[in-house]
PDB file of C-alpha atoms in Angstrom:
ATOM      1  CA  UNK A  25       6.066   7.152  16.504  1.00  0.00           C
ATOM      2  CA  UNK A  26       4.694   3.186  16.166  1.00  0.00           C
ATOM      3  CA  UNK A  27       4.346   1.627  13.247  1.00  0.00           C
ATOM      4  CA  UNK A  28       0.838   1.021  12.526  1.00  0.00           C
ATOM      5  CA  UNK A  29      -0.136  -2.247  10.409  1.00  0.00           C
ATOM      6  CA  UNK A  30      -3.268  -0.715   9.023  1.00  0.00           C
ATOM      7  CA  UNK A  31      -0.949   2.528   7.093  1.00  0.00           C
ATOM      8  CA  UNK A  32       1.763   0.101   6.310  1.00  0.00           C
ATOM      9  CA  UNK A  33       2.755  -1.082   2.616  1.00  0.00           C
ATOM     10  CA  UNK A  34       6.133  -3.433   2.627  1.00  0.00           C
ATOM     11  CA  UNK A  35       7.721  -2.733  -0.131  1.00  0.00           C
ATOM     12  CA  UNK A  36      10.132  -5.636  -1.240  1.00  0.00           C
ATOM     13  CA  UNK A  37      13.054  -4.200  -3.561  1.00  0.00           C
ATOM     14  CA  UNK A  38      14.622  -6.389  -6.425  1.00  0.00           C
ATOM     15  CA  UNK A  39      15.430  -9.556  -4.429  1.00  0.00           C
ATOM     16  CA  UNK A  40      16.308 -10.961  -7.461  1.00  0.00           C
ATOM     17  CA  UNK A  41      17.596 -14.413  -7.900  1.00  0.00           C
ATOM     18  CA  UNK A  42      20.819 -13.463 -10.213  1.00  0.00           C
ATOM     19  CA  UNK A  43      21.895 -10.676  -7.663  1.00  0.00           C
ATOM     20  CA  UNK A  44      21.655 -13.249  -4.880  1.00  0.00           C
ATOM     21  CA  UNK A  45      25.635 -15.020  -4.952  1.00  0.00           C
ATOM     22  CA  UNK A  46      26.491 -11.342  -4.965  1.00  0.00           C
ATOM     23  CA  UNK A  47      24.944 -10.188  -1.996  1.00  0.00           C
ATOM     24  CA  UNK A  48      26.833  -9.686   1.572  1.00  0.00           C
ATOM     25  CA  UNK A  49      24.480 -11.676   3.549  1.00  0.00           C
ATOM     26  CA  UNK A  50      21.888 -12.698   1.151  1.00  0.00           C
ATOM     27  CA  UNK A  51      20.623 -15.389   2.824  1.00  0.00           C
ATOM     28  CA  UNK A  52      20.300 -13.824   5.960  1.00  0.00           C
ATOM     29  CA  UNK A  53      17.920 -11.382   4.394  1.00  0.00           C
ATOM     30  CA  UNK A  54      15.698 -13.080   2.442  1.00  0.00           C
ATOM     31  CA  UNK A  55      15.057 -14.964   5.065  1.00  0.00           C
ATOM     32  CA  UNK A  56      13.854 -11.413   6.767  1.00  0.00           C
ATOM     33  CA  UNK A  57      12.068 -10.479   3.936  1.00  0.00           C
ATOM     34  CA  UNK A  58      10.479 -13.791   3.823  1.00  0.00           C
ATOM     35  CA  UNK A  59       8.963 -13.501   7.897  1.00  0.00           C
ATOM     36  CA  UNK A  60       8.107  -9.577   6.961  1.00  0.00           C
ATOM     37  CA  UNK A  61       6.082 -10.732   3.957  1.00  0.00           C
ATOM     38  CA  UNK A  62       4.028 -13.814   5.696  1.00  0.00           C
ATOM     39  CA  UNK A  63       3.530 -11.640   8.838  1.00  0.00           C
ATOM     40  CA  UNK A  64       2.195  -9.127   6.842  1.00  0.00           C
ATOM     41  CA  UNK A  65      -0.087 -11.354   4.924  1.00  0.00           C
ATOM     42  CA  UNK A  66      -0.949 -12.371   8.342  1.00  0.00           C
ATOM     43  CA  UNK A  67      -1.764  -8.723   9.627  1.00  0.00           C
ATOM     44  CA  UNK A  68      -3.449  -7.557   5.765  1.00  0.00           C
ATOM     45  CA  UNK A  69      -0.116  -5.264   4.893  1.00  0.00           C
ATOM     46  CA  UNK A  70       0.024  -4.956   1.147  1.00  0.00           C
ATOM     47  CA  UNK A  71       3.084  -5.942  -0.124  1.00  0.00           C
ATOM     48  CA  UNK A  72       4.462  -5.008  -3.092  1.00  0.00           C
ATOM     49  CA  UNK A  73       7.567  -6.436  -4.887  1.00  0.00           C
ATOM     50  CA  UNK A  74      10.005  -4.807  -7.599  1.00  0.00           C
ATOM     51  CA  UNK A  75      11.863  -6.667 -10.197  1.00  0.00           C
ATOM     52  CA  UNK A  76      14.586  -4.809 -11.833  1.00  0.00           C
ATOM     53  CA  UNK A  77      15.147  -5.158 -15.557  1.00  0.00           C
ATOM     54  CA  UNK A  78      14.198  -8.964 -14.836  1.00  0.00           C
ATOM     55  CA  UNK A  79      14.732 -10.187 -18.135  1.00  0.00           C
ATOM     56  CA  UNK A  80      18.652  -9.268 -17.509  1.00  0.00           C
ATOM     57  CA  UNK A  81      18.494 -10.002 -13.460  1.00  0.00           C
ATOM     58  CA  UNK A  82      15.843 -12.510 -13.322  1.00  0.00           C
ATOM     59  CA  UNK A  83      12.830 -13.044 -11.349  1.00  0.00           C
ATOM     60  CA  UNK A  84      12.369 -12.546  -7.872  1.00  0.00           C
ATOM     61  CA  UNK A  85      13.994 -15.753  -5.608  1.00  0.00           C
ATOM     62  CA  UNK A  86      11.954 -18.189  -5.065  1.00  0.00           C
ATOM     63  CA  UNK A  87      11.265 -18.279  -1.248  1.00  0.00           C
ATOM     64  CA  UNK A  88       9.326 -14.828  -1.960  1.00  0.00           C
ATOM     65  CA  UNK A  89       6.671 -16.837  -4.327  1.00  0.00           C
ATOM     66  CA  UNK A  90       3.310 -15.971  -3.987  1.00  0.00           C
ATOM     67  CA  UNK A  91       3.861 -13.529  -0.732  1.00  0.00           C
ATOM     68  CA  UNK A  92       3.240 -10.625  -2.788  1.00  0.00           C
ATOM     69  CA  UNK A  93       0.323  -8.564  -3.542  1.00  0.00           C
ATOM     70  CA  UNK A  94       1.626  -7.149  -6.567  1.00  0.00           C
ATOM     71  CA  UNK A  95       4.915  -7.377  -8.432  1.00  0.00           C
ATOM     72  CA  UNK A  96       5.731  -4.392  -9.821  1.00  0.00           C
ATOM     73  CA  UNK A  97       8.397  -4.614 -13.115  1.00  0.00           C
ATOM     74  CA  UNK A  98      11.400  -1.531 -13.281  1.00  0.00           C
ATOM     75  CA  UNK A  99      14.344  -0.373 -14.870  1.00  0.00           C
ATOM     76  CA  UNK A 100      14.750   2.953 -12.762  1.00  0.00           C
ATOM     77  CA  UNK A 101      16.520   2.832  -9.991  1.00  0.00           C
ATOM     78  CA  UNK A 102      14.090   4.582  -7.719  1.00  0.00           C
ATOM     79  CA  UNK A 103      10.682   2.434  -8.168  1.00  0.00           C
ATOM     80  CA  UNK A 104       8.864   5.582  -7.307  1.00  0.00           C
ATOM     81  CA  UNK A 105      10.332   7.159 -10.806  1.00  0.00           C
ATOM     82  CA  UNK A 106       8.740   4.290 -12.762  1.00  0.00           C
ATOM     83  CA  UNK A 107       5.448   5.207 -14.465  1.00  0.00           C
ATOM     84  CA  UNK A 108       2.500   4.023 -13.283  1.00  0.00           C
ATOM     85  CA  UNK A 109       4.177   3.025  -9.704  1.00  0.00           C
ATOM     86  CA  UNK A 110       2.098   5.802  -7.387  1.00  0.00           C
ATOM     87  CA  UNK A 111      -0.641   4.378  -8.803  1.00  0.00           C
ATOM     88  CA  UNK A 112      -0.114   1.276  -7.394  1.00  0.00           C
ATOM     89  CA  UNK A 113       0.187   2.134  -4.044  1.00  0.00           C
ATOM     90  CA  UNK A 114      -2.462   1.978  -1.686  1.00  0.00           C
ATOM     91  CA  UNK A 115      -3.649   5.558  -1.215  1.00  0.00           C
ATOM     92  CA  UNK A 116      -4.765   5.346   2.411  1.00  0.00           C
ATOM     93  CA  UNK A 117      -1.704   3.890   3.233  1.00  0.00           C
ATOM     94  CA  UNK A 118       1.078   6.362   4.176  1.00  0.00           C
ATOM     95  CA  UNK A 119       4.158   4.062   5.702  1.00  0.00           C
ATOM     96  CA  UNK A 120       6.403   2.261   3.267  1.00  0.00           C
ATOM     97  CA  UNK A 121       8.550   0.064   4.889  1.00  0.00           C
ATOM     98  CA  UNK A 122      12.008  -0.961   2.813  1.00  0.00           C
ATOM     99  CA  UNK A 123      13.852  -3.880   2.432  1.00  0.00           C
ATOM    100  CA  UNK A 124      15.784  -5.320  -0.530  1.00  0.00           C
ATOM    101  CA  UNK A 125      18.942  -5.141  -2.217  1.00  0.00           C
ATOM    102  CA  UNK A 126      21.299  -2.644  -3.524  1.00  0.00           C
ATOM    103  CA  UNK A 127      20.429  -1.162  -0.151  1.00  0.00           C
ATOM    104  CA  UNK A 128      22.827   1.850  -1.289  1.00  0.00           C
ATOM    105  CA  UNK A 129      21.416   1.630  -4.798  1.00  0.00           C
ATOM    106  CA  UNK A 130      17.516   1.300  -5.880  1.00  0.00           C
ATOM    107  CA  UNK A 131      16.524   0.608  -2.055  1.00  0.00           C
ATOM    108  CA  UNK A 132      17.679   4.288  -1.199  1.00  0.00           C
ATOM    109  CA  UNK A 133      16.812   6.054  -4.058  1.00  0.00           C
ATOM    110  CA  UNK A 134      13.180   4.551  -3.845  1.00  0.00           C
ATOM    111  CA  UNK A 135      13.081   5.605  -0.137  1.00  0.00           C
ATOM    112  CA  UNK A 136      14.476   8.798  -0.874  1.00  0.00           C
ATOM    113  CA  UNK A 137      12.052   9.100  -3.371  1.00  0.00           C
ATOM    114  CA  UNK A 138       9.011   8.290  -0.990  1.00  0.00           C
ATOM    115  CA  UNK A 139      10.159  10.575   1.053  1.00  0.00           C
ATOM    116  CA  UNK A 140      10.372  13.632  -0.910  1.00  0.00           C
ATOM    117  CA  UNK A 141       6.831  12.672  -2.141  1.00  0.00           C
ATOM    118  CA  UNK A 142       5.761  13.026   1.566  1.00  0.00           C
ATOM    119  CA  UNK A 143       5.539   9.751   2.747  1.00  0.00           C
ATOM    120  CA  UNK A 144       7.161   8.321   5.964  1.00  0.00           C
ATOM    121  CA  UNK A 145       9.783   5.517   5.165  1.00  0.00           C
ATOM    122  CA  UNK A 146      10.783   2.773   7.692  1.00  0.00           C
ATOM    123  CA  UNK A 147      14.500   1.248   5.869  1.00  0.00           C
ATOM    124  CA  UNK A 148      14.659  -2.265   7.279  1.00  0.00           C
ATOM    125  CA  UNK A 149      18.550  -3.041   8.455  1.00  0.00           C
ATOM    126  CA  UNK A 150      18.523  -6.491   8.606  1.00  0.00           C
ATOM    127  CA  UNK A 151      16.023  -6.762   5.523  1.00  0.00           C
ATOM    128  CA  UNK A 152      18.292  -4.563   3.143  1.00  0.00           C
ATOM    129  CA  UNK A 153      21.904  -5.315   1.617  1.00  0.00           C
ATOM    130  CA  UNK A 154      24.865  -4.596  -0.834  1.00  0.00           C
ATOM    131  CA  UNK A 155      27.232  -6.256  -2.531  1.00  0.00           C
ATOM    132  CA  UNK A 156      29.958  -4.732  -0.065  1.00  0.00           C
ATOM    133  CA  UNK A 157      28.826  -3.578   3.790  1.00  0.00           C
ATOM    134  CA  UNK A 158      30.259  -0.633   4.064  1.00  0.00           C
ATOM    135  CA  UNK A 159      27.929   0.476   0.520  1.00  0.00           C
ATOM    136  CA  UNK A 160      24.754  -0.917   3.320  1.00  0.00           C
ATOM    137  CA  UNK A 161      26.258   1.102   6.156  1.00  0.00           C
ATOM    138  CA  UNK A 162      26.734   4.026   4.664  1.00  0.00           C
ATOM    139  CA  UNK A 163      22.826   3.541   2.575  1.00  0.00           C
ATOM    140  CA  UNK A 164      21.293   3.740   6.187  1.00  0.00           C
ATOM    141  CA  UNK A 165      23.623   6.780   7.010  1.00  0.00           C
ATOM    142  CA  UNK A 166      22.339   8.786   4.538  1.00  0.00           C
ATOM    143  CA  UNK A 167      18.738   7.564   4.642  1.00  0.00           C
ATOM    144  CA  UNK A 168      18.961   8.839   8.428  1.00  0.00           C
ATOM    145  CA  UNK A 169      20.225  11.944   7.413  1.00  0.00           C
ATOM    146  CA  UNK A 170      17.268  12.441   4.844  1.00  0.00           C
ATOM    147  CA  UNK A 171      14.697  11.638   7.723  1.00  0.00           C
ATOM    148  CA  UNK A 172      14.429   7.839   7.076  1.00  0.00           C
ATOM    149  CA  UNK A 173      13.657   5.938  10.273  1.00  0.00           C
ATOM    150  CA  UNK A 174      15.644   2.948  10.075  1.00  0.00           C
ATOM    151  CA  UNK A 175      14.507  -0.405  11.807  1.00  0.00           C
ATOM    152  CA  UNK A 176      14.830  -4.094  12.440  1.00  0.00           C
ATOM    153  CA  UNK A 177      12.159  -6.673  10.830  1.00  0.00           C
ATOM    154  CA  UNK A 178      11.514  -7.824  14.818  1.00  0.00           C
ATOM    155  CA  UNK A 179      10.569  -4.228  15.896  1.00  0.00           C
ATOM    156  CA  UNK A 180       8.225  -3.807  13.177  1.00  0.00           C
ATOM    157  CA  UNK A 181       6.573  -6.902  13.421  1.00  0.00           C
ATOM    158  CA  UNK A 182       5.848  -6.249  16.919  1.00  0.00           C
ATOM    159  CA  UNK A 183       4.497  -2.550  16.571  1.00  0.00           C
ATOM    160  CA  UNK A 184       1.908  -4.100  13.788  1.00  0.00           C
ATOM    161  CA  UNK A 185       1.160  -6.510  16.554  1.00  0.00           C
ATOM    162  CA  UNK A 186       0.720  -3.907  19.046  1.00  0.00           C
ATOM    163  CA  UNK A 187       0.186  -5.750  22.207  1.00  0.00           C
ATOM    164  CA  UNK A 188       0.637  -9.905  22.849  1.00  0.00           C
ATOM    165  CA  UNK A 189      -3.500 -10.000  22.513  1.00  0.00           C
ATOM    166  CA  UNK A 190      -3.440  -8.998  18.888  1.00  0.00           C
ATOM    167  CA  UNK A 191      -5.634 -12.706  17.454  1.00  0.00           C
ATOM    168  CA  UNK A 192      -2.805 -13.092  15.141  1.00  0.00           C
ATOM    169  CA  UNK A 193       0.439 -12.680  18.067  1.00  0.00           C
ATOM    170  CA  UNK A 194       1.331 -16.704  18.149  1.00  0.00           C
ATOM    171  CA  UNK A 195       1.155 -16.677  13.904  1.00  0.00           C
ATOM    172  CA  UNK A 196       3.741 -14.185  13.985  1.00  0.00           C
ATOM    173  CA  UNK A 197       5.568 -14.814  17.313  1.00  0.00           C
ATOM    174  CA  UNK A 198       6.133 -18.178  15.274  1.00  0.00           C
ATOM    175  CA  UNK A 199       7.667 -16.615  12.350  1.00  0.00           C
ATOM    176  CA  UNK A 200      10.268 -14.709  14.212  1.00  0.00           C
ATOM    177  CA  UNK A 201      11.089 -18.513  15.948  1.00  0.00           C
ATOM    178  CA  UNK A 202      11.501 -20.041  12.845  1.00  0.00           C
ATOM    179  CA  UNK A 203      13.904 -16.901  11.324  1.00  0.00           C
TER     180      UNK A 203
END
């Protein structure tokens, strides 16, 4: 089933500066999350980010600045436990799309989470991490099994796309060139 643009949120999970040293492959995936935020501002995607207990873990790191569309304070694990967070999703929007860090932590629980609430969930596998890889690997095992469709950045972008004479194709052709 594609992934349309127009019933997409992104939904950007505690990229949090303090967690980053920690983080098996951190770079690598803020950098993802980084092209999946500006392509979606390119394509009109909401994105939503989530700062866990940021006055312990800090704020979200800087190369996410002003890409989101709301940023959305927690201390739940699963954001969609957090009062007032269904609220704050688009309604007419039905695909949440995943990345962020603990991937095996508050990135599964909030997909499993949006799930169960009836959503479809998109986890992002290059967009998502943990502290130790087999804690990621075994995160996008079990999201599977839950009925979690689990994805690269690259494939989404070009599903929101949908075809090379989408007006904004060279924007985001150009993002994934830069990554």
């Amino acid at each position: 089933m594609t992934i349309w643009a127009d019933d997409s949120v992104l939904l950007l999970i505690d990229f949090q500066e303090k967690l980053m040293p920690a983080m098996h492959d951190g770079t690598a995936t803020v950098a993802c999350a980084t092209m999946l935020a500006r392509a979606a501002r390119l394509l009109k995607v909401p994105v939503v980010v989530t700062e866990h207990q940021a006055d312990k873990i800090g704020p979200t790191v800087s190369a996410l600045d002003g890409l989101a569309d709301l940023v959305f304070p927690k201390v739940h694990f699963s954001a969609i436990e957090e009062p007032g967070f269904g609220v704050v999703l688009p309604p007419e929007r039905s695909t949440f799309l995943l990345a962020g860090w603990e991937a095996h932590v508050c990135v599964l629980q909030t997909a499993l989470g949006l799930r169960v609430a009836g959503h479809r969930v998109v986890l992002l596998a290059d967009g998502s991490s943990s502290r130790r890889p087999v804690d990621h690997a075994i995160a996008l095992q079990r999201a599977q099994g839950h009925g979690i469709e689990i994805a690269t950045a690259e494939m989404v972008l070009f599903e929101w796309l949908h075809n090379c004479e989408n007006p904004k194709f060279r924007d985001v052709l150009a993002l994934v060139k830069q990554r």
